[in-house]
Amino acid sequence: QVQLVESGGGLVQAGGSLRLSCAASGTIFSINAMAWYRQAPGKQRELVAVITSGGSTNYADSVKGRSTISRDNAKNTVYLQLNSLKPEDTAVYYCNANIVIVSTGYVGRYWGQGTQVTVSS
């Protein structure tokens, strides 16, 4: 009953910027933490950034200082602004959210389908 849909990926030159979006829909009572992960070719999936329901944030060292995670609770949406992009940022980016389901109170961890970010040199 819950779905996460990502958008905003694409091809960008090194030094450019992208803003990724992920909107959650379904029988949502509330959303706790939301996060962005990425997986580059030949690498393990890694955590990029996390934002709590209260707005506290945390970033991976690889993107710290040039990325911003934010959320719009009214829209059940999380964003990732990524600036000064580098070729090593090339990866499939996935959003993740801990969501409390209406009626049941079940807390599930949900994933988006991923959006490709490619940074050319």
Short mmCIF file of N, CA, C and O in Angstrom, two decimals:
data_model
loop_
_atom_site.label_atom_id
_atom_site.label_comp_id
_atom_site.label_asym_id
_atom_site.label_seq_id
_atom_site.Cartn_x
_atom_site.Cartn_y
_atom_site.Cartn_z
N GLN A 1 0.81 -1.22 0.00
CA GLN A 1 0.00 0.00 0.00
C GLN A 1 0.84 1.27 0.00
O GLN A 1 0.30 2.38 -0.13
N VAL A 2 2.14 1.13 0.17
CA VAL A 2 3.04 2.27 0.19
C VAL A 2 4.01 2.17 -0.97
O VAL A 2 4.53 1.10 -1.27
N GLN A 3 4.24 3.31 -1.59
CA GLN A 3 5.14 3.37 -2.74
C GLN A 3 6.00 4.62 -2.67
O GLN A 3 5.52 5.69 -2.29
N LEU A 4 7.26 4.46 -3.02
CA LEU A 4 8.18 5.59 -3.13
C LEU A 4 8.57 5.75 -4.58
O LEU A 4 8.99 4.80 -5.23
N VAL A 5 8.44 6.96 -5.09
CA VAL A 5 8.76 7.24 -6.49
C VAL A 5 9.81 8.33 -6.55
O VAL A 5 9.59 9.44 -6.07
N GLU A 6 10.94 8.01 -7.16
CA GLU A 6 12.06 8.93 -7.27
C GLU A 6 12.08 9.61 -8.62
O GLU A 6 11.61 9.06 -9.62
N SER A 7 12.67 10.79 -8.65
CA SER A 7 12.83 11.53 -9.89
C SER A 7 13.99 12.51 -9.74
O SER A 7 14.46 12.76 -8.63
N GLY A 8 14.42 13.06 -10.84
CA GLY A 8 15.44 14.10 -10.82
C GLY A 8 16.82 13.67 -11.26
O GLY A 8 17.71 14.52 -11.40
N GLY A 9 17.01 12.39 -11.47
CA GLY A 9 18.31 11.93 -11.93
C GLY A 9 18.54 12.30 -13.38
O GLY A 9 17.65 12.77 -14.08
N GLY A 10 19.77 12.10 -13.82
CA GLY A 10 20.10 12.41 -15.19
C GLY A 10 21.58 12.53 -15.40
O GLY A 10 22.38 12.13 -14.55
N LEU A 11 21.93 13.09 -16.54
CA LEU A 11 23.33 13.29 -16.92
C LEU A 11 23.72 14.73 -16.66
O LEU A 11 23.03 15.66 -17.08
N VAL A 12 24.84 14.92 -15.99
CA VAL A 12 25.31 16.25 -15.67
C VAL A 12 26.84 16.28 -15.75
O VAL A 12 27.50 15.26 -15.50
N GLN A 13 27.37 17.42 -16.12
CA GLN A 13 28.82 17.56 -16.17
C GLN A 13 29.40 17.78 -14.78
O GLN A 13 28.72 18.26 -13.86
N ALA A 14 30.64 17.38 -14.62
CA ALA A 14 31.33 17.60 -13.35
C ALA A 14 31.25 19.07 -12.96
O ALA A 14 31.45 19.96 -13.79
N GLY A 15 30.96 19.30 -11.69
CA GLY A 15 30.79 20.65 -11.19
C GLY A 15 29.36 21.13 -11.20
O GLY A 15 29.05 22.16 -10.59
N GLY A 16 28.49 20.39 -11.84
CA GLY A 16 27.09 20.75 -11.90
C GLY A 16 26.32 20.29 -10.69
O GLY A 16 26.89 19.77 -9.72
N SER A 17 25.00 20.46 -10.75
CA SER A 17 24.14 20.14 -9.63
C SER A 17 22.91 19.38 -10.08
O SER A 17 22.46 19.50 -11.22
N LEU A 18 22.35 18.62 -9.16
CA LEU A 18 21.10 17.92 -9.37
C LEU A 18 20.28 17.98 -8.10
O LEU A 18 20.83 18.03 -7.00
N ARG A 19 18.98 17.95 -8.27
CA ARG A 19 18.08 17.85 -7.13
C ARG A 19 17.18 16.64 -7.32
O ARG A 19 16.36 16.60 -8.23
N LEU A 20 17.37 15.66 -6.48
CA LEU A 20 16.58 14.45 -6.53
C LEU A 20 15.36 14.57 -5.62
O LEU A 20 15.43 15.19 -4.56
N SER A 21 14.27 13.97 -6.04
CA SER A 21 13.04 13.98 -5.26
C SER A 21 12.53 12.56 -5.08
O SER A 21 12.72 11.71 -5.95
N CYS A 22 11.88 12.33 -3.96
CA CYS A 22 11.25 11.04 -3.70
C CYS A 22 9.96 11.28 -2.95
O CYS A 22 9.98 11.78 -1.82
N ALA A 23 8.86 10.91 -3.56
CA ALA A 23 7.55 11.11 -2.97
C ALA A 23 6.96 9.78 -2.52
O ALA A 23 6.92 8.82 -3.29
N ALA A 24 6.49 9.74 -1.30
CA ALA A 24 5.84 8.56 -0.76
C ALA A 24 4.33 8.71 -0.85
O ALA A 24 3.78 9.79 -0.63
N SER A 25 3.66 7.63 -1.18
CA SER A 25 2.21 7.65 -1.26
C SER A 25 1.64 6.33 -0.73
O SER A 25 2.34 5.32 -0.68
N GLY A 26 0.38 6.37 -0.35
CA GLY A 26 -0.28 5.19 0.17
C GLY A 26 -0.95 5.46 1.50
O GLY A 26 -1.23 6.59 1.86
N THR A 27 -1.22 4.38 2.23
CA THR A 27 -1.91 4.49 3.52
C THR A 27 -0.90 4.84 4.61
O THR A 27 -0.59 4.04 5.49
N ILE A 28 -0.44 6.06 4.56
CA ILE A 28 0.61 6.54 5.44
C ILE A 28 0.03 7.27 6.63
O ILE A 28 -0.74 8.22 6.47
N PHE A 29 0.43 6.84 7.81
CA PHE A 29 0.07 7.57 9.02
C PHE A 29 1.13 8.62 9.33
O PHE A 29 0.81 9.77 9.62
N SER A 30 2.36 8.22 9.25
CA SER A 30 3.47 9.13 9.46
C SER A 30 4.73 8.53 8.87
O SER A 30 4.81 7.33 8.64
N ILE A 31 5.71 9.38 8.66
CA ILE A 31 7.00 8.94 8.16
C ILE A 31 8.07 9.34 9.16
O ILE A 31 8.16 10.51 9.54
N ASN A 32 8.85 8.38 9.55
CA ASN A 32 9.93 8.67 10.48
C ASN A 32 11.15 9.14 9.69
O ASN A 32 11.07 10.11 8.96
N ALA A 33 12.27 8.45 9.82
CA ALA A 33 13.46 8.86 9.10
C ALA A 33 13.33 8.61 7.60
O ALA A 33 12.68 7.65 7.17
N MET A 34 13.94 9.48 6.82
CA MET A 34 14.03 9.29 5.38
C MET A 34 15.51 9.41 5.00
O MET A 34 16.26 10.15 5.64
N ALA A 35 15.89 8.71 3.96
CA ALA A 35 17.31 8.66 3.61
C ALA A 35 17.51 8.47 2.12
O ALA A 35 16.60 8.07 1.39
N TRP A 36 18.71 8.79 1.70
CA TRP A 36 19.17 8.51 0.34
C TRP A 36 20.37 7.58 0.40
O TRP A 36 21.29 7.79 1.19
N TYR A 37 20.34 6.57 -0.45
CA TYR A 37 21.45 5.66 -0.64
C TYR A 37 21.88 5.73 -2.10
O TYR A 37 21.17 6.24 -2.96
N ARG A 38 23.06 5.20 -2.37
CA ARG A 38 23.50 5.09 -3.75
C ARG A 38 24.35 3.84 -3.93
O ARG A 38 24.96 3.35 -2.99
N GLN A 39 24.35 3.35 -5.15
CA GLN A 39 25.17 2.20 -5.48
C GLN A 39 25.83 2.44 -6.82
O GLN A 39 25.17 2.56 -7.85
N ALA A 40 27.15 2.53 -6.79
CA ALA A 40 27.94 2.72 -7.99
C ALA A 40 28.36 1.37 -8.55
O ALA A 40 28.39 0.37 -7.82
N PRO A 41 28.70 1.32 -9.83
CA PRO A 41 29.14 0.05 -10.42
C PRO A 41 30.32 -0.55 -9.68
O PRO A 41 31.30 0.14 -9.40
N GLY A 42 30.19 -1.81 -9.33
CA GLY A 42 31.26 -2.51 -8.65
C GLY A 42 31.41 -2.19 -7.18
O GLY A 42 32.37 -2.63 -6.54
N LYS A 43 30.47 -1.44 -6.63
CA LYS A 43 30.56 -1.05 -5.23
C LYS A 43 29.32 -1.46 -4.46
O LYS A 43 28.26 -1.72 -5.04
N GLN A 44 29.47 -1.52 -3.15
CA GLN A 44 28.34 -1.79 -2.28
C GLN A 44 27.44 -0.56 -2.18
O GLN A 44 27.88 0.57 -2.39
N ARG A 45 26.18 -0.82 -1.88
CA ARG A 45 25.27 0.28 -1.62
C ARG A 45 25.72 1.04 -0.38
O ARG A 45 26.06 0.42 0.63
N GLU A 46 25.71 2.35 -0.45
CA GLU A 46 26.16 3.15 0.67
C GLU A 46 25.13 4.22 1.03
O GLU A 46 24.41 4.72 0.17
N LEU A 47 25.12 4.55 2.28
CA LEU A 47 24.25 5.61 2.77
C LEU A 47 24.84 6.96 2.39
O LEU A 47 26.03 7.21 2.61
N VAL A 48 24.01 7.82 1.83
CA VAL A 48 24.44 9.15 1.42
C VAL A 48 24.04 10.20 2.45
O VAL A 48 24.86 11.02 2.88
N ALA A 49 22.78 10.19 2.84
CA ALA A 49 22.27 11.19 3.77
C ALA A 49 21.01 10.69 4.45
O ALA A 49 20.26 9.89 3.88
N VAL A 50 20.78 11.17 5.65
CA VAL A 50 19.60 10.81 6.44
C VAL A 50 18.99 12.07 7.02
O VAL A 50 19.71 13.00 7.42
N ILE A 51 17.67 12.09 7.09
CA ILE A 51 16.97 13.17 7.78
C ILE A 51 15.88 12.56 8.65
O ILE A 51 15.10 11.72 8.20
N THR A 52 15.84 12.96 9.90
CA THR A 52 14.85 12.45 10.83
C THR A 52 13.54 13.22 10.68
O THR A 52 13.46 14.22 9.98
N SER A 53 12.52 12.74 11.37
CA SER A 53 11.23 13.43 11.35
C SER A 53 11.33 14.83 11.93
O SER A 53 10.54 15.71 11.57
N GLY A 54 12.28 15.03 12.82
CA GLY A 54 12.50 16.34 13.42
C GLY A 54 13.40 17.25 12.62
O GLY A 54 13.60 18.41 13.00
N GLY A 55 13.95 16.75 11.52
CA GLY A 55 14.78 17.58 10.66
C GLY A 55 16.27 17.47 10.88
O GLY A 55 17.04 18.16 10.21
N SER A 56 16.70 16.63 11.80
CA SER A 56 18.13 16.42 11.99
C SER A 56 18.71 15.67 10.80
O SER A 56 18.08 14.76 10.27
N THR A 57 19.91 16.03 10.40
CA THR A 57 20.52 15.44 9.21
C THR A 57 21.89 14.87 9.50
O THR A 57 22.57 15.26 10.46
N ASN A 58 22.29 13.95 8.64
CA ASN A 58 23.62 13.36 8.70
C ASN A 58 24.03 13.00 7.29
O ASN A 58 23.20 12.59 6.48
N TYR A 59 25.32 13.14 6.99
CA TYR A 59 25.82 12.94 5.64
C TYR A 59 27.04 12.04 5.63
O TYR A 59 27.83 12.03 6.56
N ALA A 60 27.18 11.32 4.54
CA ALA A 60 28.39 10.56 4.32
C ALA A 60 29.54 11.53 4.06
O ALA A 60 29.35 12.61 3.50
N ASP A 61 30.74 11.12 4.44
CA ASP A 61 31.90 11.98 4.25
C ASP A 61 32.11 12.34 2.78
O ASP A 61 32.60 13.42 2.46
N SER A 62 31.73 11.44 1.89
CA SER A 62 31.96 11.65 0.47
C SER A 62 31.15 12.80 -0.11
O SER A 62 31.52 13.35 -1.15
N VAL A 63 30.05 13.16 0.53
CA VAL A 63 29.20 14.23 0.02
C VAL A 63 29.04 15.38 0.99
O VAL A 63 28.41 16.39 0.65
N LYS A 64 29.59 15.24 2.15
CA LYS A 64 29.45 16.27 3.18
C LYS A 64 30.02 17.60 2.69
O LYS A 64 31.11 17.66 2.15
N GLY A 65 29.25 18.65 2.88
CA GLY A 65 29.67 19.98 2.46
C GLY A 65 29.17 20.39 1.10
O GLY A 65 29.25 21.57 0.74
N ARG A 66 28.67 19.46 0.32
CA ARG A 66 28.18 19.79 -1.02
C ARG A 66 26.83 19.15 -1.30
O ARG A 66 26.41 19.10 -2.46
N SER A 67 26.17 18.67 -0.28
CA SER A 67 24.86 18.08 -0.44
C SER A 67 23.94 18.52 0.68
O SER A 67 24.40 18.87 1.78
N THR A 68 22.65 18.51 0.39
CA THR A 68 21.65 18.88 1.38
C THR A 68 20.45 17.95 1.24
O THR A 68 19.86 17.84 0.16
N ILE A 69 20.09 17.31 2.32
CA ILE A 69 18.87 16.52 2.36
C ILE A 69 17.80 17.33 3.08
O ILE A 69 18.07 17.98 4.08
N SER A 70 16.60 17.30 2.55
CA SER A 70 15.50 18.03 3.14
C SER A 70 14.21 17.25 2.93
O SER A 70 14.17 16.28 2.18
N ARG A 71 13.16 17.68 3.61
CA ARG A 71 11.88 16.99 3.47
C ARG A 71 10.73 17.96 3.57
O ARG A 71 10.81 19.00 4.22
N ASP A 72 9.64 17.60 2.92
CA ASP A 72 8.39 18.33 3.00
C ASP A 72 7.37 17.34 3.53
O ASP A 72 6.86 16.49 2.79
N ASN A 73 7.08 17.44 4.81
CA ASN A 73 6.20 16.47 5.44
C ASN A 73 4.77 16.52 4.89
O ASN A 73 4.08 15.50 4.85
N ALA A 74 4.33 17.70 4.49
CA ALA A 74 2.99 17.83 3.94
C ALA A 74 2.85 17.07 2.63
O ALA A 74 1.76 16.63 2.26
N LYS A 75 3.96 16.91 1.92
CA LYS A 75 3.96 16.22 0.64
C LYS A 75 4.55 14.81 0.72
O LYS A 75 4.64 14.13 -0.30
N ASN A 76 4.95 14.41 1.91
CA ASN A 76 5.59 13.11 2.10
C ASN A 76 6.75 12.92 1.13
O ASN A 76 6.90 11.86 0.51
N THR A 77 7.56 13.95 1.01
CA THR A 77 8.61 13.96 0.02
C THR A 77 9.96 14.30 0.65
O THR A 77 10.04 15.17 1.53
N VAL A 78 10.98 13.62 0.20
CA VAL A 78 12.34 13.90 0.61
C VAL A 78 13.15 14.31 -0.62
O VAL A 78 12.92 13.81 -1.72
N TYR A 79 14.08 15.24 -0.42
CA TYR A 79 14.89 15.76 -1.51
C TYR A 79 16.37 15.57 -1.20
O TYR A 79 16.78 15.52 -0.04
N LEU A 80 17.16 15.49 -2.24
CA LEU A 80 18.60 15.50 -2.10
C LEU A 80 19.17 16.48 -3.12
O LEU A 80 19.10 16.23 -4.32
N GLN A 81 19.71 17.57 -2.63
CA GLN A 81 20.40 18.54 -3.47
C GLN A 81 21.88 18.18 -3.45
O GLN A 81 22.49 18.14 -2.39
N LEU A 82 22.43 17.94 -4.62
CA LEU A 82 23.82 17.54 -4.73
C LEU A 82 24.54 18.53 -5.63
O LEU A 82 24.21 18.64 -6.82
N ASN A 83 25.50 19.22 -5.07
CA ASN A 83 26.25 20.24 -5.80
C ASN A 83 27.69 19.79 -6.04
O ASN A 83 28.16 18.83 -5.45
N SER A 84 28.38 20.55 -6.89
CA SER A 84 29.78 20.26 -7.20
C SER A 84 29.98 18.78 -7.50
O SER A 84 30.86 18.12 -6.95
N LEU A 85 29.16 18.29 -8.39
CA LEU A 85 29.16 16.86 -8.69
C LEU A 85 30.49 16.41 -9.28
O LEU A 85 31.12 17.13 -10.06
N LYS A 86 30.88 15.22 -8.91
CA LYS A 86 32.11 14.60 -9.37
C LYS A 86 31.78 13.30 -10.09
O LYS A 86 30.74 12.69 -9.83
N PRO A 87 32.66 12.85 -10.97
CA PRO A 87 32.41 11.57 -11.64
C PRO A 87 32.17 10.42 -10.68
O PRO A 87 31.39 9.52 -10.98
N GLU A 88 32.82 10.45 -9.54
CA GLU A 88 32.63 9.39 -8.56
C GLU A 88 31.25 9.42 -7.89
O GLU A 88 30.91 8.50 -7.14
N ASP A 89 30.47 10.45 -8.15
CA ASP A 89 29.09 10.49 -7.67
C ASP A 89 28.16 9.68 -8.56
O ASP A 89 26.99 9.49 -8.22
N THR A 90 28.66 9.23 -9.69
CA THR A 90 27.85 8.43 -10.60
C THR A 90 27.38 7.16 -9.91
O THR A 90 28.18 6.38 -9.40
N ALA A 91 26.07 6.96 -9.89
CA ALA A 91 25.48 5.82 -9.20
C ALA A 91 23.98 5.82 -9.41
O ALA A 91 23.40 6.80 -9.91
N VAL A 92 23.35 4.74 -9.03
CA VAL A 92 21.90 4.71 -8.90
C VAL A 92 21.57 5.15 -7.48
O VAL A 92 22.08 4.59 -6.52
N TYR A 93 20.74 6.16 -7.38
CA TYR A 93 20.37 6.71 -6.08
C TYR A 93 18.99 6.20 -5.68
O TYR A 93 18.04 6.27 -6.46
N TYR A 94 18.89 5.72 -4.46
CA TYR A 94 17.66 5.16 -3.93
C TYR A 94 17.20 5.94 -2.71
O TYR A 94 18.02 6.27 -1.85
N CYS A 95 15.92 6.19 -2.62
CA CYS A 95 15.40 6.77 -1.40
C CYS A 95 14.84 5.67 -0.51
O CYS A 95 14.43 4.60 -0.99
N ASN A 96 14.83 5.94 0.76
CA ASN A 96 14.38 4.98 1.76
C ASN A 96 13.61 5.73 2.83
O ASN A 96 13.95 6.86 3.17
N ALA A 97 12.58 5.09 3.36
CA ALA A 97 11.79 5.73 4.40
C ALA A 97 11.22 4.70 5.35
O ALA A 97 10.79 3.62 4.94
N ASN A 98 11.22 5.04 6.62
CA ASN A 98 10.52 4.27 7.64
C ASN A 98 9.14 4.86 7.79
O ASN A 98 9.00 6.02 8.19
N ILE A 99 8.13 4.07 7.47
CA ILE A 99 6.76 4.58 7.37
C ILE A 99 5.83 3.81 8.29
O ILE A 99 5.83 2.58 8.31
N VAL A 100 5.01 4.55 9.03
CA VAL A 100 3.98 3.97 9.87
C VAL A 100 2.70 3.88 9.06
O VAL A 100 2.21 4.88 8.55
N ILE A 101 2.17 2.69 8.94
CA ILE A 101 0.99 2.45 8.12
C ILE A 101 -0.29 2.77 8.89
O ILE A 101 -0.41 2.47 10.08
N VAL A 102 -1.24 3.38 8.18
CA VAL A 102 -2.53 3.71 8.77
C VAL A 102 -3.24 2.45 9.29
O VAL A 102 -3.19 1.40 8.65
N SER A 103 -3.86 2.58 10.43
CA SER A 103 -4.69 1.55 11.08
C SER A 103 -3.86 0.48 11.79
O SER A 103 -4.08 0.19 12.97
N THR A 104 -2.94 -0.12 11.07
CA THR A 104 -2.18 -1.22 11.64
C THR A 104 -1.08 -0.75 12.59
O THR A 104 -0.72 -1.47 13.52
N GLY A 105 -0.56 0.42 12.33
CA GLY A 105 0.56 0.91 13.11
C GLY A 105 1.87 0.23 12.76
O GLY A 105 2.88 0.43 13.45
N TYR A 106 1.85 -0.54 11.71
CA TYR A 106 3.06 -1.24 11.28
C TYR A 106 4.09 -0.25 10.76
O TYR A 106 3.76 0.65 9.99
N VAL A 107 5.33 -0.43 11.19
CA VAL A 107 6.44 0.39 10.73
C VAL A 107 7.27 -0.42 9.76
O VAL A 107 7.91 -1.39 10.15
N GLY A 108 7.26 -0.01 8.52
CA GLY A 108 8.00 -0.71 7.50
C GLY A 108 9.08 0.16 6.90
O GLY A 108 9.01 1.39 6.93
N ARG A 109 10.10 -0.49 6.37
CA ARG A 109 11.16 0.20 5.67
C ARG A 109 10.93 0.01 4.18
O ARG A 109 10.94 -1.11 3.67
N TYR A 110 10.75 1.12 3.48
CA TYR A 110 10.39 1.08 2.07
C TYR A 110 11.48 1.72 1.22
O TYR A 110 12.17 2.65 1.65
N TRP A 111 11.59 1.22 0.00
CA TRP A 111 12.60 1.67 -0.95
C TRP A 111 11.96 2.15 -2.24
O TRP A 111 10.95 1.61 -2.69
N GLY A 112 12.58 3.15 -2.84
CA GLY A 112 12.20 3.55 -4.17
C GLY A 112 12.88 2.68 -5.20
O GLY A 112 13.71 1.82 -4.87
N GLN A 113 12.52 2.89 -6.45
CA GLN A 113 13.06 2.06 -7.53
C GLN A 113 14.45 2.49 -7.98
O GLN A 113 15.13 1.75 -8.69
N GLY A 114 14.85 3.67 -7.58
CA GLY A 114 16.16 4.18 -7.93
C GLY A 114 16.11 5.13 -9.12
O GLY A 114 15.28 4.99 -10.01
N THR A 115 17.01 6.08 -9.12
CA THR A 115 17.16 7.00 -10.24
C THR A 115 18.63 7.15 -10.57
O THR A 115 19.47 7.29 -9.67
N GLN A 116 18.95 7.10 -11.84
CA GLN A 116 20.35 7.10 -12.27
C GLN A 116 20.91 8.52 -12.30
O GLN A 116 20.31 9.43 -12.88
N VAL A 117 22.06 8.67 -11.68
CA VAL A 117 22.82 9.91 -11.76
C VAL A 117 24.14 9.61 -12.43
O VAL A 117 24.90 8.74 -11.97
N THR A 118 24.41 10.29 -13.52
CA THR A 118 25.66 10.11 -14.24
C THR A 118 26.38 11.44 -14.36
O THR A 118 25.82 12.41 -14.88
N VAL A 119 27.60 11.48 -13.88
CA VAL A 119 28.41 12.70 -13.91
C VAL A 119 29.56 12.48 -14.88
O VAL A 119 30.39 11.60 -14.67
N SER A 120 29.60 13.28 -15.91
CA SER A 120 30.64 13.15 -16.92
C SER A 120 31.82 14.05 -16.58
O SER A 120 31.68 15.10 -15.95
N SER A 121 32.99 13.62 -17.01
CA SER A 121 34.21 14.39 -16.79
C SER A 121 34.63 15.13 -18.05
O SER A 121 35.37 16.09 -18.00
#
